[in-house]
Coordinates of C-alpha atoms in Angstrom, one line a residue:
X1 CA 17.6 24.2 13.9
X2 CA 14.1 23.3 12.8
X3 CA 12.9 20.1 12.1
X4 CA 13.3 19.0 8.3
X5 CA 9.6 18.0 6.4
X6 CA 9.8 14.3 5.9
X7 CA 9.4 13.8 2.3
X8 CA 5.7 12.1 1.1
X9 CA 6.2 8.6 -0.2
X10 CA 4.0 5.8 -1.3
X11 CA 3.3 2.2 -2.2
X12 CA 0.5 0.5 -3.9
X13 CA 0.1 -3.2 -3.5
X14 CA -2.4 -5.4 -5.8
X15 CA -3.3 -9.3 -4.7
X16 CA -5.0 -11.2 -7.3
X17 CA -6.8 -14.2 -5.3
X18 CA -6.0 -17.4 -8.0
X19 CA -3.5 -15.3 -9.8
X20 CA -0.8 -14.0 -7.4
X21 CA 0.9 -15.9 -5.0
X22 CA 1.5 -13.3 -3.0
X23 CA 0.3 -9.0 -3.2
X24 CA 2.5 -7.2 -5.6
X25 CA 4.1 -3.5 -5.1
X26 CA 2.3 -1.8 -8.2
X27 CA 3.6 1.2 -7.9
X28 CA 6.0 3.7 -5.3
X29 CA 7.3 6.9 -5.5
X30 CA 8.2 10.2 -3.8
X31 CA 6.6 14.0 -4.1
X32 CA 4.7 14.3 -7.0
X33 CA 4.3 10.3 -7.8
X34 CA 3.3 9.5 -4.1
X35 CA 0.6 12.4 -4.7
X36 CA -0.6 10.7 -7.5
X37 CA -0.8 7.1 -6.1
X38 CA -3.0 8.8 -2.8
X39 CA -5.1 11.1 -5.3
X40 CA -5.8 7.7 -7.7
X41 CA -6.7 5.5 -4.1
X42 CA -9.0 7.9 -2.8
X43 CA -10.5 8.4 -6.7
X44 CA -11.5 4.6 -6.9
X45 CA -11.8 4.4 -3.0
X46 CA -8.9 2.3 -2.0
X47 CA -8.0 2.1 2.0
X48 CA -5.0 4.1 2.5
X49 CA -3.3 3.2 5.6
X50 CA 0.3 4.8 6.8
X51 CA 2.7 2.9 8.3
X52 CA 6.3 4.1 7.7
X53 CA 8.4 0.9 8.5
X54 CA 5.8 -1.2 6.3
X55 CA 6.4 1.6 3.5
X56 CA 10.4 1.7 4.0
X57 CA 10.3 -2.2 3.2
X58 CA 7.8 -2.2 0.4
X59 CA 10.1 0.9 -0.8
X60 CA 12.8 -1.0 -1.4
X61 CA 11.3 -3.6 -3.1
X62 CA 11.3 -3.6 -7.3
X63 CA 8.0 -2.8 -9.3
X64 CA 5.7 -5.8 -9.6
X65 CA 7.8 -7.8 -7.0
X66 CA 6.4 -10.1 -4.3
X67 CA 6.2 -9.1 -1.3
X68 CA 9.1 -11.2 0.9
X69 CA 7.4 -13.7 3.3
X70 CA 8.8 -11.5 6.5
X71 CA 6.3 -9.2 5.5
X72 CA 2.9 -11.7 4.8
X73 CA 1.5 -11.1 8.1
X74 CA 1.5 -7.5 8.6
X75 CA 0.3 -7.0 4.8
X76 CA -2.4 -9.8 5.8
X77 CA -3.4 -7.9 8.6
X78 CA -3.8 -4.5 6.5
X79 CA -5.3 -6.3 4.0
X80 CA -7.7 -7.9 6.5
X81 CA -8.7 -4.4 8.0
X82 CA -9.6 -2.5 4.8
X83 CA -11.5 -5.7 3.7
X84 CA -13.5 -5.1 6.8
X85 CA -13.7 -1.3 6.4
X86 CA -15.0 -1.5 2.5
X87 CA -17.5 -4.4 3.9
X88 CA -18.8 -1.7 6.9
X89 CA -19.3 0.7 3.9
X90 CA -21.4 -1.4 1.9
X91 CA -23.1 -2.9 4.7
X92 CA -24.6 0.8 5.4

C-alpha cells in the first residue's frame, strides 16, 4: 500500500511585548486555511518554521489562547531564531 499524504496544517502565534503575558495561537487550520495562514506569512514576511510536535500541541489549543507554560521554551527558542533571522535581513 502506498504511503497516505499527511494533510497541511498550520498555526500562527502573536506575542505582544507589555500586552500579552504569553504568545497567542491567532489562527490554525487544515488544507485550504493552513494555505492561507503560509500564503499571508510569506506576504508580510513572517518566519515560518515546521515542527510537527510543536504544531500538534499548538493544534489543540483554542483560538486566542495562551500558550501552556510546557511549551514557553521551545516557542522562546523559535521566537528567538526568527528574531535573529529578520535582524540578519535588515542588517544587509
Amino acid at each position: 500500500m502506498g504511503r497516505r499524504k499527511e494533510t497541511q496544517k498550520a498555526a500562527a502565534l502573536r506575542y505582544r511585548p507589555g500586552v500579552d503575558r504569553a504568545p497567542r495561537v491567532v489562527a490554525k487550520g487544515e488544507r485550504k486555511v493552513a494555505e492561507k495562514i503560509i500564503a499571508l506569512a510569506r506576504k508580510h514576511h513572517i518566519g515560518i518554521h515546521q515542527d510537527p510536535d510543536l504544531l500538534e500541541a499548538l493544534s489543540g489549543l483554542d483560538l486566542f489562547q495562551e500558550i501552556p507554560e510546557d511549551l514557553y521554551v521551545v516557542v522562546a527558542e523559535l521566537l528567538a531564531f526568527i528574531y535573529s533571522l529578520n535582524r540578519k535581513k535588515v542588517l544587509e
